[in-house]
PDB file of C-alpha atoms in Angstrom:
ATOM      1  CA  UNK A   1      32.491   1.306 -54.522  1.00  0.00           C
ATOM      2  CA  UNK A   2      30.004   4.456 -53.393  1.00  0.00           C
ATOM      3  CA  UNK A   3      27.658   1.023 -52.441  1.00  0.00           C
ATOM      4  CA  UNK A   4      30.248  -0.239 -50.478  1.00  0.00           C
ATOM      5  CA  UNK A   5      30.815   3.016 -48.627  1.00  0.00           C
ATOM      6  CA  UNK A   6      27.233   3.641 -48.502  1.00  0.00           C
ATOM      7  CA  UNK A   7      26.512   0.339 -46.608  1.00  0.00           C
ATOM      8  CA  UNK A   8      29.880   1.091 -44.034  1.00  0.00           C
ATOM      9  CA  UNK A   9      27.780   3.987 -43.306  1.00  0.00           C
ATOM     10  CA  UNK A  10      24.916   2.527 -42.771  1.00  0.00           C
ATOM     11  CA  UNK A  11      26.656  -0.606 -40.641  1.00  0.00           C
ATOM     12  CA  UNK A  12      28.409   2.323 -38.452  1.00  0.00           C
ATOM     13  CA  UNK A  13      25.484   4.343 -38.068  1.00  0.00           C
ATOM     14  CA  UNK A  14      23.711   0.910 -36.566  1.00  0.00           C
ATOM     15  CA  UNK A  15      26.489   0.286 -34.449  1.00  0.00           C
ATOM     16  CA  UNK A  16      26.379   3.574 -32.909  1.00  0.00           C
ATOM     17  CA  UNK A  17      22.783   3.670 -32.401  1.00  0.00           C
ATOM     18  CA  UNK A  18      23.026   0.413 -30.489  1.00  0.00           C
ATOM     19  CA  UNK A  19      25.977   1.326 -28.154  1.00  0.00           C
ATOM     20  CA  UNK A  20      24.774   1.454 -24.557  1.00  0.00           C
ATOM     21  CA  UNK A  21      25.215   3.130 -21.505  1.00  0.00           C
ATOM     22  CA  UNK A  22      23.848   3.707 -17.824  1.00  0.00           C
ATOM     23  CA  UNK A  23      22.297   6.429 -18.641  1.00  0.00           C
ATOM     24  CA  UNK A  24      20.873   5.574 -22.252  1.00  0.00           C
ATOM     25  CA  UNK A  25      19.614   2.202 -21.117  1.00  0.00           C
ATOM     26  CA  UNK A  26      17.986   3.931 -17.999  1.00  0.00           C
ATOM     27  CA  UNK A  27      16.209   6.390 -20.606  1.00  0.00           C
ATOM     28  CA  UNK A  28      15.136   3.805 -22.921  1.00  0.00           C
ATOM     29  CA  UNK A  29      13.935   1.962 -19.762  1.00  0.00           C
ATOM     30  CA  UNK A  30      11.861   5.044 -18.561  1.00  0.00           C
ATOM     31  CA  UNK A  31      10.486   5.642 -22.085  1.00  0.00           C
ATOM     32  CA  UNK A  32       9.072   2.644 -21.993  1.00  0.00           C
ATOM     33  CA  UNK A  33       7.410   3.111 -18.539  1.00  0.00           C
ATOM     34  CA  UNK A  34       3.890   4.822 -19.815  1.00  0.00           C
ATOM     35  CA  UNK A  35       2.590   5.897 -16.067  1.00  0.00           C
ATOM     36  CA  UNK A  36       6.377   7.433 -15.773  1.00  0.00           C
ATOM     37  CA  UNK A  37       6.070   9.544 -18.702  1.00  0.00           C
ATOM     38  CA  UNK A  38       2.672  10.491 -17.923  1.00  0.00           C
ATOM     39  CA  UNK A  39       3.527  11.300 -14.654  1.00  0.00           C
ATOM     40  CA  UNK A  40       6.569  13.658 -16.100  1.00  0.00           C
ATOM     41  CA  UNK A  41       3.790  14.644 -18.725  1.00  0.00           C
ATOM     42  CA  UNK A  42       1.537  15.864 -16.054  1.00  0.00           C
ATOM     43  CA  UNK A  43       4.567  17.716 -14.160  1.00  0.00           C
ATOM     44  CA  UNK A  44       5.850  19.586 -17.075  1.00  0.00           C
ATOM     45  CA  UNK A  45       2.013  20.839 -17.673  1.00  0.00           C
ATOM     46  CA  UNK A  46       1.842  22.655 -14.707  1.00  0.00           C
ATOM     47  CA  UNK A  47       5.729  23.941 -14.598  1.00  0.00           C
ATOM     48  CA  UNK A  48       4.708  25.712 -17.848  1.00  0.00           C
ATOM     49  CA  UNK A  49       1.870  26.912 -16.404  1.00  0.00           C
ATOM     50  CA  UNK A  50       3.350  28.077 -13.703  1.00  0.00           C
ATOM     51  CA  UNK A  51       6.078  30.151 -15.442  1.00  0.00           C
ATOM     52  CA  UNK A  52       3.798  31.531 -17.729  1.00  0.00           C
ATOM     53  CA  UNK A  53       0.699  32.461 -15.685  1.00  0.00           C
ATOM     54  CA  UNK A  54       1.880  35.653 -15.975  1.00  0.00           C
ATOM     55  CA  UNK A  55       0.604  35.880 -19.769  1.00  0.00           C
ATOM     56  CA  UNK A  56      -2.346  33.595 -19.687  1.00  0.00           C
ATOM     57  CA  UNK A  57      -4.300  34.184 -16.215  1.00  0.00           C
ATOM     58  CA  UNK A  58      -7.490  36.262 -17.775  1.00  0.00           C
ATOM     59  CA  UNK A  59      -7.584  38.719 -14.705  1.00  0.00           C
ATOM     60  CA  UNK A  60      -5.611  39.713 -11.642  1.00  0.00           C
ATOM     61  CA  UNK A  61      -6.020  36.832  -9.066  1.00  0.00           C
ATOM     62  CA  UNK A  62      -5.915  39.865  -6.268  1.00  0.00           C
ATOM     63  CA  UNK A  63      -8.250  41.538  -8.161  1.00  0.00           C
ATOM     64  CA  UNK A  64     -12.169  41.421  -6.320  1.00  0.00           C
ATOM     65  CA  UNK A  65     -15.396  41.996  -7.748  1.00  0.00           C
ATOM     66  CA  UNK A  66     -18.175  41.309  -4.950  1.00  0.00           C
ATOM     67  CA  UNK A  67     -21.039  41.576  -7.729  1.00  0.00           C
ATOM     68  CA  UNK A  68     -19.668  38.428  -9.263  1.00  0.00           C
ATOM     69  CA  UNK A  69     -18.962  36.086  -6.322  1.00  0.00           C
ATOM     70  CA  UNK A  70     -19.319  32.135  -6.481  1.00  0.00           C
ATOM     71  CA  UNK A  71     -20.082  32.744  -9.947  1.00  0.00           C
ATOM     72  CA  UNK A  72     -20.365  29.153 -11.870  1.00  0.00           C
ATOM     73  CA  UNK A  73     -17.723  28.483 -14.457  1.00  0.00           C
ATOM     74  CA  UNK A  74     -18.646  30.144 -17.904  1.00  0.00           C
ATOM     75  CA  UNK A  75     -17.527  31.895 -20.287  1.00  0.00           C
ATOM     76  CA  UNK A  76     -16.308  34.615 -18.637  1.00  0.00           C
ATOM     77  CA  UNK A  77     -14.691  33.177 -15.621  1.00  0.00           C
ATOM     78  CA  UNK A  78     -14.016  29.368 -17.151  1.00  0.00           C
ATOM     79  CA  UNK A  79     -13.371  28.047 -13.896  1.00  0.00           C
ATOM     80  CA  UNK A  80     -15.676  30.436 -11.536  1.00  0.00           C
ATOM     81  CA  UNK A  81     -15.341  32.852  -8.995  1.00  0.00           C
ATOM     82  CA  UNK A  82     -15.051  32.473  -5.215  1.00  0.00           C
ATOM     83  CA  UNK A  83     -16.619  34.357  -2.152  1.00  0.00           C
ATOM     84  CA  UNK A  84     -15.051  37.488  -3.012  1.00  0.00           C
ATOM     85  CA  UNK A  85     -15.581  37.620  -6.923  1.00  0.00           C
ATOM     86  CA  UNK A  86     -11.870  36.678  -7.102  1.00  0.00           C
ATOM     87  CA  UNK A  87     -10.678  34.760 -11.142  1.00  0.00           C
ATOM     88  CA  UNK A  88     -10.909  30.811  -9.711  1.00  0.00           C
ATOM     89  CA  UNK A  89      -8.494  30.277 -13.231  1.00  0.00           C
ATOM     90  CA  UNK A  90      -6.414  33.083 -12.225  1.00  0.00           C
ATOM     91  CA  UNK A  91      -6.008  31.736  -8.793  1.00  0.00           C
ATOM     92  CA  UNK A  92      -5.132  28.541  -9.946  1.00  0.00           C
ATOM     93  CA  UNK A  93      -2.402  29.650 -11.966  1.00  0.00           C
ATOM     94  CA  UNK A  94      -0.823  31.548  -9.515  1.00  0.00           C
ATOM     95  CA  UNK A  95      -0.821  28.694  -6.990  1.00  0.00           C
ATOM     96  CA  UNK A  96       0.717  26.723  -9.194  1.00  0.00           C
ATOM     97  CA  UNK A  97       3.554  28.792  -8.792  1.00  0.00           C
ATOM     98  CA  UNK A  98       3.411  28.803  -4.858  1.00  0.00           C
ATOM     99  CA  UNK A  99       2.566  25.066  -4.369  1.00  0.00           C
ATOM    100  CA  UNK A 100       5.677  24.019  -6.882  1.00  0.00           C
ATOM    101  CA  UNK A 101       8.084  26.213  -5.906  1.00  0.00           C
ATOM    102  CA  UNK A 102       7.568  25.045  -1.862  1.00  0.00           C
ATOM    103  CA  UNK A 103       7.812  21.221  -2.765  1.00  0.00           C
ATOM    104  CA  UNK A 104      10.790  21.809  -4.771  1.00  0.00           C
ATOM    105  CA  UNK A 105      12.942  24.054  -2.427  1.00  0.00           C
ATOM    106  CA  UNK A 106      12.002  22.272   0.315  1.00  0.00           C
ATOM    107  CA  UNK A 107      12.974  19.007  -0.511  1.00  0.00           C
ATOM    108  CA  UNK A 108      16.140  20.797  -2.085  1.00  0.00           C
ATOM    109  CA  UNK A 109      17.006  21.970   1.566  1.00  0.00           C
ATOM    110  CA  UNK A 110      16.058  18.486   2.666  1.00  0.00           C
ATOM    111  CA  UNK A 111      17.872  16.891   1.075  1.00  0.00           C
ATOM    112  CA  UNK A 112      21.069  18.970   1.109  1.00  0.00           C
ATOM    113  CA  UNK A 113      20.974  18.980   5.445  1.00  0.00           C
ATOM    114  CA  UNK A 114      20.286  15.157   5.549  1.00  0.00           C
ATOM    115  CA  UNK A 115      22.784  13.855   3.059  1.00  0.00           C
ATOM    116  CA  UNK A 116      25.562  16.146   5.092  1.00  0.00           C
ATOM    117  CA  UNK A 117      24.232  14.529   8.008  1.00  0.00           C
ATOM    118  CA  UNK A 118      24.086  11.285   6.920  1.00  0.00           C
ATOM    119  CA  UNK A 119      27.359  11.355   5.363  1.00  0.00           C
ATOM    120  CA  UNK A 120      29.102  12.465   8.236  1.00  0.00           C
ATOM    121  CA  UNK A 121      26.963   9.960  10.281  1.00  0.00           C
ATOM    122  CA  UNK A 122      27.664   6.947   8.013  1.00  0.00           C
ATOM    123  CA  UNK A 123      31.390   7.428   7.427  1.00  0.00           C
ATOM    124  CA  UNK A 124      32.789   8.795  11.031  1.00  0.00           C
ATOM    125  CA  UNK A 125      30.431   6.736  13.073  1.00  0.00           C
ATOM    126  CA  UNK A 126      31.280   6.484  16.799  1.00  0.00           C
ATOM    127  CA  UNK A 127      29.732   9.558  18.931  1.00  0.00           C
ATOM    128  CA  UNK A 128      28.635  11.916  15.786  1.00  0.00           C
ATOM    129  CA  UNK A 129      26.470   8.590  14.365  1.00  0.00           C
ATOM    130  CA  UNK A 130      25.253   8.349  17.582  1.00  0.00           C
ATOM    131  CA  UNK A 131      24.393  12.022  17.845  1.00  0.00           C
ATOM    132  CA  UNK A 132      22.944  12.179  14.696  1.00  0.00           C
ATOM    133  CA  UNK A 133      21.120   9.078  14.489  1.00  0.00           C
ATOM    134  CA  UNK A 134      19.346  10.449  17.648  1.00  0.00           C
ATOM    135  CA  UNK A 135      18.137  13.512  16.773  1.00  0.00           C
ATOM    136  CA  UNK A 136      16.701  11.650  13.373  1.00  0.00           C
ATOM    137  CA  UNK A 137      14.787   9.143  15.629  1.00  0.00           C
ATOM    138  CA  UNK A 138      13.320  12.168  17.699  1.00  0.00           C
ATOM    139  CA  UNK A 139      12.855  13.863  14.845  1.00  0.00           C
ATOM    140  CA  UNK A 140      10.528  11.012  13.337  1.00  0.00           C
ATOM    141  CA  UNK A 141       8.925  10.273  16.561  1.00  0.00           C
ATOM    142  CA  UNK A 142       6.692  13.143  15.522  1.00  0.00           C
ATOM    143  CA  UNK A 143       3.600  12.743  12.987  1.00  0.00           C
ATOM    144  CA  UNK A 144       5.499  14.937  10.108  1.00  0.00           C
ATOM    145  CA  UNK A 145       2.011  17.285  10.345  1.00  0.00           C
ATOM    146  CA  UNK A 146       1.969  17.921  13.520  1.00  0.00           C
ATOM    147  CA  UNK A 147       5.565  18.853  13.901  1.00  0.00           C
ATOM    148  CA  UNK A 148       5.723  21.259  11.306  1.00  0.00           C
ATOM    149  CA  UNK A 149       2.547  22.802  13.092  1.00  0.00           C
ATOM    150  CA  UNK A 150       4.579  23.179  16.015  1.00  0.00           C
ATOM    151  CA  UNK A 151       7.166  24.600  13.960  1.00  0.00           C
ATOM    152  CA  UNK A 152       5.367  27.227  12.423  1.00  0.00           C
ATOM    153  CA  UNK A 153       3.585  27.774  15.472  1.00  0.00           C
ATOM    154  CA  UNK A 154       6.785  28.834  17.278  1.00  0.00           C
ATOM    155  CA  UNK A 155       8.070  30.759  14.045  1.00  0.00           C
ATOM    156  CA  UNK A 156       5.173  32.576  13.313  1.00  0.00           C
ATOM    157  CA  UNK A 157       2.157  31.752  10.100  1.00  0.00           C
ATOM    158  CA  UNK A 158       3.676  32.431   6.822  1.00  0.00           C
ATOM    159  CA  UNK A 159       4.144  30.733   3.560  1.00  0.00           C
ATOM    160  CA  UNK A 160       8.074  30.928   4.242  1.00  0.00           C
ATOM    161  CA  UNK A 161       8.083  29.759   7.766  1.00  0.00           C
ATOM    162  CA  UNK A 162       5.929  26.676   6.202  1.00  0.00           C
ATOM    163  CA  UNK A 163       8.438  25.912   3.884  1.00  0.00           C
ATOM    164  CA  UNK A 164      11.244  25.806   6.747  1.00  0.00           C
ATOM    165  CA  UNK A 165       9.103  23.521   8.607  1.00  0.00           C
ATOM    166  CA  UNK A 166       8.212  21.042   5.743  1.00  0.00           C
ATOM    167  CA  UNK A 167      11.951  21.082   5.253  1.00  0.00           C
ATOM    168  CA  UNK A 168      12.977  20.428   8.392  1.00  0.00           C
ATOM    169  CA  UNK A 169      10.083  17.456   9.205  1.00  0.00           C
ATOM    170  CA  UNK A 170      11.849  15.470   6.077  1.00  0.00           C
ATOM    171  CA  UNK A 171      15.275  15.835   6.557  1.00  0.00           C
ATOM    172  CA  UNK A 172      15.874  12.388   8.913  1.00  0.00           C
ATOM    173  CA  UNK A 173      13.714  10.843   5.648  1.00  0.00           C
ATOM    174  CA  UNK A 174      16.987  11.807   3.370  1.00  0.00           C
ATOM    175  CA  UNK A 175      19.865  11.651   6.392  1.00  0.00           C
ATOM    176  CA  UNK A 176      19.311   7.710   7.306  1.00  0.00           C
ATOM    177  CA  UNK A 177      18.366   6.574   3.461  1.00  0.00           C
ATOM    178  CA  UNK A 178      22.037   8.238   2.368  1.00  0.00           C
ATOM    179  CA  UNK A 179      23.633   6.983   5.820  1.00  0.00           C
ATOM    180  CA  UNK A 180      22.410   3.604   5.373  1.00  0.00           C
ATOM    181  CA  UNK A 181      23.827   3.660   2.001  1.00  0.00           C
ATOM    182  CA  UNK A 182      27.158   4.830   3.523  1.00  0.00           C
ATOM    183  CA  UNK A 183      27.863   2.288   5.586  1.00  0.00           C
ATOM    184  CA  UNK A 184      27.655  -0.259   2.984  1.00  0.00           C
ATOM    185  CA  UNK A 185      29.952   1.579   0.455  1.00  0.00           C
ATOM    186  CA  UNK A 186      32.596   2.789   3.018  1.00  0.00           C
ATOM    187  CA  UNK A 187      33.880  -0.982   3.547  1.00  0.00           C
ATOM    188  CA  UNK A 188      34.224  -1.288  -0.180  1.00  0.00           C
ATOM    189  CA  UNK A 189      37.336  -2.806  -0.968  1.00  0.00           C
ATOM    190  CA  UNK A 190      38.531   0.483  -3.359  1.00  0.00           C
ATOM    191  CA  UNK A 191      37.328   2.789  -0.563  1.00  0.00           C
ATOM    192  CA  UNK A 192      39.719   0.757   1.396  1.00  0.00           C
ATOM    193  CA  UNK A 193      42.326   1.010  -0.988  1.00  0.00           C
ATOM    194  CA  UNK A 194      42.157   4.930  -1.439  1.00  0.00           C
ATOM    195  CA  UNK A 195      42.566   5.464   2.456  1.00  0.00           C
ATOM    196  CA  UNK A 196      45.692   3.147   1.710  1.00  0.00           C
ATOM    197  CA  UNK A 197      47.163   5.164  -1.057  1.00  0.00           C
ATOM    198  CA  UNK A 198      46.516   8.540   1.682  1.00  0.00           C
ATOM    199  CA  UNK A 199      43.469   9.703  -0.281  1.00  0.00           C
ATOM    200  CA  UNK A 200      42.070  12.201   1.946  1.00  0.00           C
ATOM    201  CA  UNK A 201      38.069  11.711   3.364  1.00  0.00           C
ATOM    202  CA  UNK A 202      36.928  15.087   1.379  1.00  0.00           C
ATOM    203  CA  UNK A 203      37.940  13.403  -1.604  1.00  0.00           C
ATOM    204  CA  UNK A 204      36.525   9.980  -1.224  1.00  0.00           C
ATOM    205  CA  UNK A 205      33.360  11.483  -0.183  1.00  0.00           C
ATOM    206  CA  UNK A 206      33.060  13.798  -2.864  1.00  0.00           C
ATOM    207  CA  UNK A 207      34.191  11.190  -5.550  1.00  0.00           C
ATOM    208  CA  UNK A 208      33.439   7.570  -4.415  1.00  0.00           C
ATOM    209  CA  UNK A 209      31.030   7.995  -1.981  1.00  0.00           C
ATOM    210  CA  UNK A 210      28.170  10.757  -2.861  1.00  0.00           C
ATOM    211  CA  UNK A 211      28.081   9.929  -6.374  1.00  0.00           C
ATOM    212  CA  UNK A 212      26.554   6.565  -5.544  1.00  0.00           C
ATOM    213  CA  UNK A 213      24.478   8.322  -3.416  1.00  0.00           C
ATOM    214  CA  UNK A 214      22.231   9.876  -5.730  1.00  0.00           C
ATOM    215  CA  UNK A 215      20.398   7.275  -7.320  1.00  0.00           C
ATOM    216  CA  UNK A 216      18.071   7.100  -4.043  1.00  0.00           C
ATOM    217  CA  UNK A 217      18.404  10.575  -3.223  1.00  0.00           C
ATOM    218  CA  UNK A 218      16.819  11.192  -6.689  1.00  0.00           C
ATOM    219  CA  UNK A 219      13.581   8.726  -6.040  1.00  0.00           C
ATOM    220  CA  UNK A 220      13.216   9.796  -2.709  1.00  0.00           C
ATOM    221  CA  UNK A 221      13.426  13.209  -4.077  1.00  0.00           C
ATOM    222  CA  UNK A 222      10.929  12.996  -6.336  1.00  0.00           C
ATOM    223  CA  UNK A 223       8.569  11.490  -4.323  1.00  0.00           C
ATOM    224  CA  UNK A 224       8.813  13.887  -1.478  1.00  0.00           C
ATOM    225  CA  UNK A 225       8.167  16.687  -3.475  1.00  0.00           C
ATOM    226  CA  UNK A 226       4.771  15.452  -4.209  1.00  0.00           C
ATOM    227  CA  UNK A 227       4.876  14.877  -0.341  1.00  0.00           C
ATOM    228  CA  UNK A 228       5.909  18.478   0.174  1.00  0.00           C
ATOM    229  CA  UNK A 229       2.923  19.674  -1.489  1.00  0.00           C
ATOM    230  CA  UNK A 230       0.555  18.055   0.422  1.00  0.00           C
ATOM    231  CA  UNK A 231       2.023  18.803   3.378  1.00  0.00           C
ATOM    232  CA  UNK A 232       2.251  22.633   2.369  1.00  0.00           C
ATOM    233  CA  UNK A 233      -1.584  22.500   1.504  1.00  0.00           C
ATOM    234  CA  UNK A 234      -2.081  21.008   4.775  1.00  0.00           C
ATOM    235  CA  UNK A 235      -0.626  24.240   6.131  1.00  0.00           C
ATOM    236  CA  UNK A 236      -1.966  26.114   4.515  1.00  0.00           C
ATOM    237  CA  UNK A 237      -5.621  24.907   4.942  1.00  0.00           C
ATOM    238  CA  UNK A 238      -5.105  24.981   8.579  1.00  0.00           C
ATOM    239  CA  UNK A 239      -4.622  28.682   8.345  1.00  0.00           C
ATOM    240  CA  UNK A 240      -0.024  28.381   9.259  1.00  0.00           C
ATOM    241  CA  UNK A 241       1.517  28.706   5.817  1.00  0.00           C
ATOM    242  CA  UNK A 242       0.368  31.170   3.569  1.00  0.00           C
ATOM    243  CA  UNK A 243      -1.600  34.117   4.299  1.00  0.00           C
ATOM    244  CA  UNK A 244      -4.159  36.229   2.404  1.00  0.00           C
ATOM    245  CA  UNK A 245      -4.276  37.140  -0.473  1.00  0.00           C
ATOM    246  CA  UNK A 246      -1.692  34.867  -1.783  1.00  0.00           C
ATOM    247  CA  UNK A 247      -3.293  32.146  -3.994  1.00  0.00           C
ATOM    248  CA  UNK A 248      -2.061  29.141  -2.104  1.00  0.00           C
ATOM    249  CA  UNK A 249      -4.087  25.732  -2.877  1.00  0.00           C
ATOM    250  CA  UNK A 250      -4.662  24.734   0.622  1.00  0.00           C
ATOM    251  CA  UNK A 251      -5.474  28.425   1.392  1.00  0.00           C
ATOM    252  CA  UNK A 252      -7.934  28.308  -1.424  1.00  0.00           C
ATOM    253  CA  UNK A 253      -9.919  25.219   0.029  1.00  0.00           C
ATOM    254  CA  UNK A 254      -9.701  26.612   3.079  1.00  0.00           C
ATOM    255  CA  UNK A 255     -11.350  30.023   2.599  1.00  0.00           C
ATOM    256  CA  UNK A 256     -13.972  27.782   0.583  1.00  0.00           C
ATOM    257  CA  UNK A 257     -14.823  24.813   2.390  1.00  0.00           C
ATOM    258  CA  UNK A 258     -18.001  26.343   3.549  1.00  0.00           C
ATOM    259  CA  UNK A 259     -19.216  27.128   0.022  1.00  0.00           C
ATOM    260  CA  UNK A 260     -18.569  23.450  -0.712  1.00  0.00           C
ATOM    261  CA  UNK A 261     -22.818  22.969  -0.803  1.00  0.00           C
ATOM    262  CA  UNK A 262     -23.224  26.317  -2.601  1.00  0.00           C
ATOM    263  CA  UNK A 263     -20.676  26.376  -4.980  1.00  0.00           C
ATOM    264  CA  UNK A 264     -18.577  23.317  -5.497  1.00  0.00           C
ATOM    265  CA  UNK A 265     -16.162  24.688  -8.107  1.00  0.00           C
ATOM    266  CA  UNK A 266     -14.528  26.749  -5.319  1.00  0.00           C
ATOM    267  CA  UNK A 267     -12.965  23.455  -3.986  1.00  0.00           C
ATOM    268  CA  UNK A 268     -12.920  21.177  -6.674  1.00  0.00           C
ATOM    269  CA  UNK A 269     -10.352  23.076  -9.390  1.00  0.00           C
ATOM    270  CA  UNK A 270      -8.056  23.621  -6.529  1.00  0.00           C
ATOM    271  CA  UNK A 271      -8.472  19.872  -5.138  1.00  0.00           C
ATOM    272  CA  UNK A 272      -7.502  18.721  -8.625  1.00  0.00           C
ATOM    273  CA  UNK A 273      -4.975  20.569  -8.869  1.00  0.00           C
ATOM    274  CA  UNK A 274      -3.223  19.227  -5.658  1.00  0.00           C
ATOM    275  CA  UNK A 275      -4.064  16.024  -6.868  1.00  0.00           C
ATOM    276  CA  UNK A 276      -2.722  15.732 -10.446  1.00  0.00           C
ATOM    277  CA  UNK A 277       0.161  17.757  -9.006  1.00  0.00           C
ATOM    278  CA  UNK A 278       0.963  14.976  -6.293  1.00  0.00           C
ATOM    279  CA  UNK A 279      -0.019  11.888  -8.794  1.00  0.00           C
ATOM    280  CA  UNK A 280       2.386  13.268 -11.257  1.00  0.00           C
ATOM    281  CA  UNK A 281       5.561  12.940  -8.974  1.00  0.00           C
ATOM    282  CA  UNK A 282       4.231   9.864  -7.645  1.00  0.00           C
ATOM    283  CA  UNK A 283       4.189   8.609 -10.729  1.00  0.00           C
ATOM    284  CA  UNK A 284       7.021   9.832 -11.841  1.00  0.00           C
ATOM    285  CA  UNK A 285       8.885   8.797  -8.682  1.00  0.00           C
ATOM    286  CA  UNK A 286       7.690   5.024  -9.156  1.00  0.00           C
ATOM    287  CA  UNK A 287       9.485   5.102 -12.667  1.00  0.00           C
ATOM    288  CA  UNK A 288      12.826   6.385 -11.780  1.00  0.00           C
ATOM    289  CA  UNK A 289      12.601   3.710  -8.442  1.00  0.00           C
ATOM    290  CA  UNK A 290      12.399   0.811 -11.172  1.00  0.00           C
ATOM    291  CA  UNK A 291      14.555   2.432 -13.528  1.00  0.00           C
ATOM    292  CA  UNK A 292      17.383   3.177 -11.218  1.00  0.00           C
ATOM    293  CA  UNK A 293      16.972   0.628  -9.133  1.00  0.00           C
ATOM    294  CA  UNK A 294      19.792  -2.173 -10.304  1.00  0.00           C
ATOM    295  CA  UNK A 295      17.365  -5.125  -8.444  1.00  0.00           C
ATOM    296  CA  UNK A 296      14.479  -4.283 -10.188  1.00  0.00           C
ATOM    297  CA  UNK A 297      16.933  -4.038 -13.341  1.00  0.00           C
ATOM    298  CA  UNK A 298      17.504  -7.590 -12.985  1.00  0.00           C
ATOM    299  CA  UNK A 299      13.869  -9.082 -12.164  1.00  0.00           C
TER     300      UNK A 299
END
């Protein structure tokens, strides 16, 4: 009998392991994505960095020392020092924190104005899609750079003024992928059938509608952080998003693009940075898109 009951065990234990759902099958699927998980790896490297820079950057990255400037990596400055004798490691670090916490709040704010926008566009229609659609088209009738130049320009250089601006440029990005997906759930036959019943339009919105939203809004999300921190850099390098001293990547390769000859490390740790950084969510973006994606699902 106690091998009978041992084997029921075992049989239910199976039987559990193997029941499926949306969400286990789509984390099975990404495990099994290698350039996904590395990308994730990668992303999760330099969030704990990041948070604890704090305890592990070896000096103050304010902190100059003119007697050792555009000193070569050693051992006691691993990755260098720039013009003004300033920790390159230290620096790094702290960027981290800057370049990660722009991409992620401003594709937060992104994405919160367009998918109200698009939303509102998508389901209404009439004059407010009209309205809307229009000021997405102008919007994107800009090069995303050079409006958000134009943007800071008339707000003033700063690191939060950059991060308005990068917001801003992306929002039509978010606004016509979650209207587009609108209009082709708001003919559903059970969105039909709730309006029947007197089911009020806050209430489909917020429980048929924007949950089936979010598989896009999370890919596009991804990816646009990745986006968001080149586009910050790109500020920032052109002198508009943050100022001195904070350790901002783009600053960083800006202030030392004309040691590039002299001392190449100035550049180069930052450079990487940016581009592990964006290669990470790209990756990582390009997993969830074939994870998440039902048509890809089915290829």
């Amino acid at each position: 009998m106690a091998q009978v009951s041992m084997n029921n065990q075992v049989q239910v234990k199976e039987q559990t392991q193997r029941v499926s759902g949306p969400w286990r099958d789509a984390w099975r699927s990404f495990r099994r994505n290698k350039s996904a998980v590395a990308g994730l790896t990668v992303i999760l490297i330099f969030i704990v960095l990041a948070l604890i820079a704090p305890l592990i950057a070896p000096y103050d990255y304010k902190a100059q020392e003119l007697v050792q400037r555009l000193k070569a990596p050693g051992s006691t400055h691993w990755f260098g020092t720039d013009d003004l004798g300033r920790d390159l490691l230290s620096r790094t670090l702290y960027g981290a924190r800057i370049s990660l916490w722009v991409g992620f709040l401003s594709v937060i704010g992104s994405i919160a104005a367009g998918t109200v926008l698009g939303i509102v566009a998508g389901f209404y229609g009439k004059w407010l899609d009209m309205l809307i659609s229009r000021i997405f088209d102008i919007l994107l009738a800009f090069p995303a750079i050079l409006l958000a130049i134009a943007i800071v320009a008339i707000l003033g250089p700063s690191l939060q003024n950059a991060l308005y601006a990068i917001a801003i440029v992306n929002v039509p990005t978010y606004g016509r992928l979650v209207r587009s997906r609108v209009l082709s759930l708001k003919n559903e036959e059970y969105i039909t059938a709730a309006r029947a019943i007197g089911v009020s339009d806050i209430r489909i919105l917020a429980r048929h509608i924007f949950p089936h939203t979010l598989t896009p809004i999370i890919v596009q999300g991804t990816l646009g952080v990745g986006t968001a921190i080149i586009e910050a850099a790109a500020l920032g390098f052109l002198g508009m998003g943050a100022q001195p001293p904070s350790p901002e990547w783009g600053k960083m390769l800006s202030d030392s693009r004309q040691f590039i000859q002299l001392a190449p490390w100035t550049v180069f740790f930052p450079g990487i940075s940016i581009m592990l950084t964006v290669l990470g969510f790209n990756l990582l973006g390009d997993g969830l898109r074939d994870v998440l994606d039902p048509k890809s699902q089915r290829k």
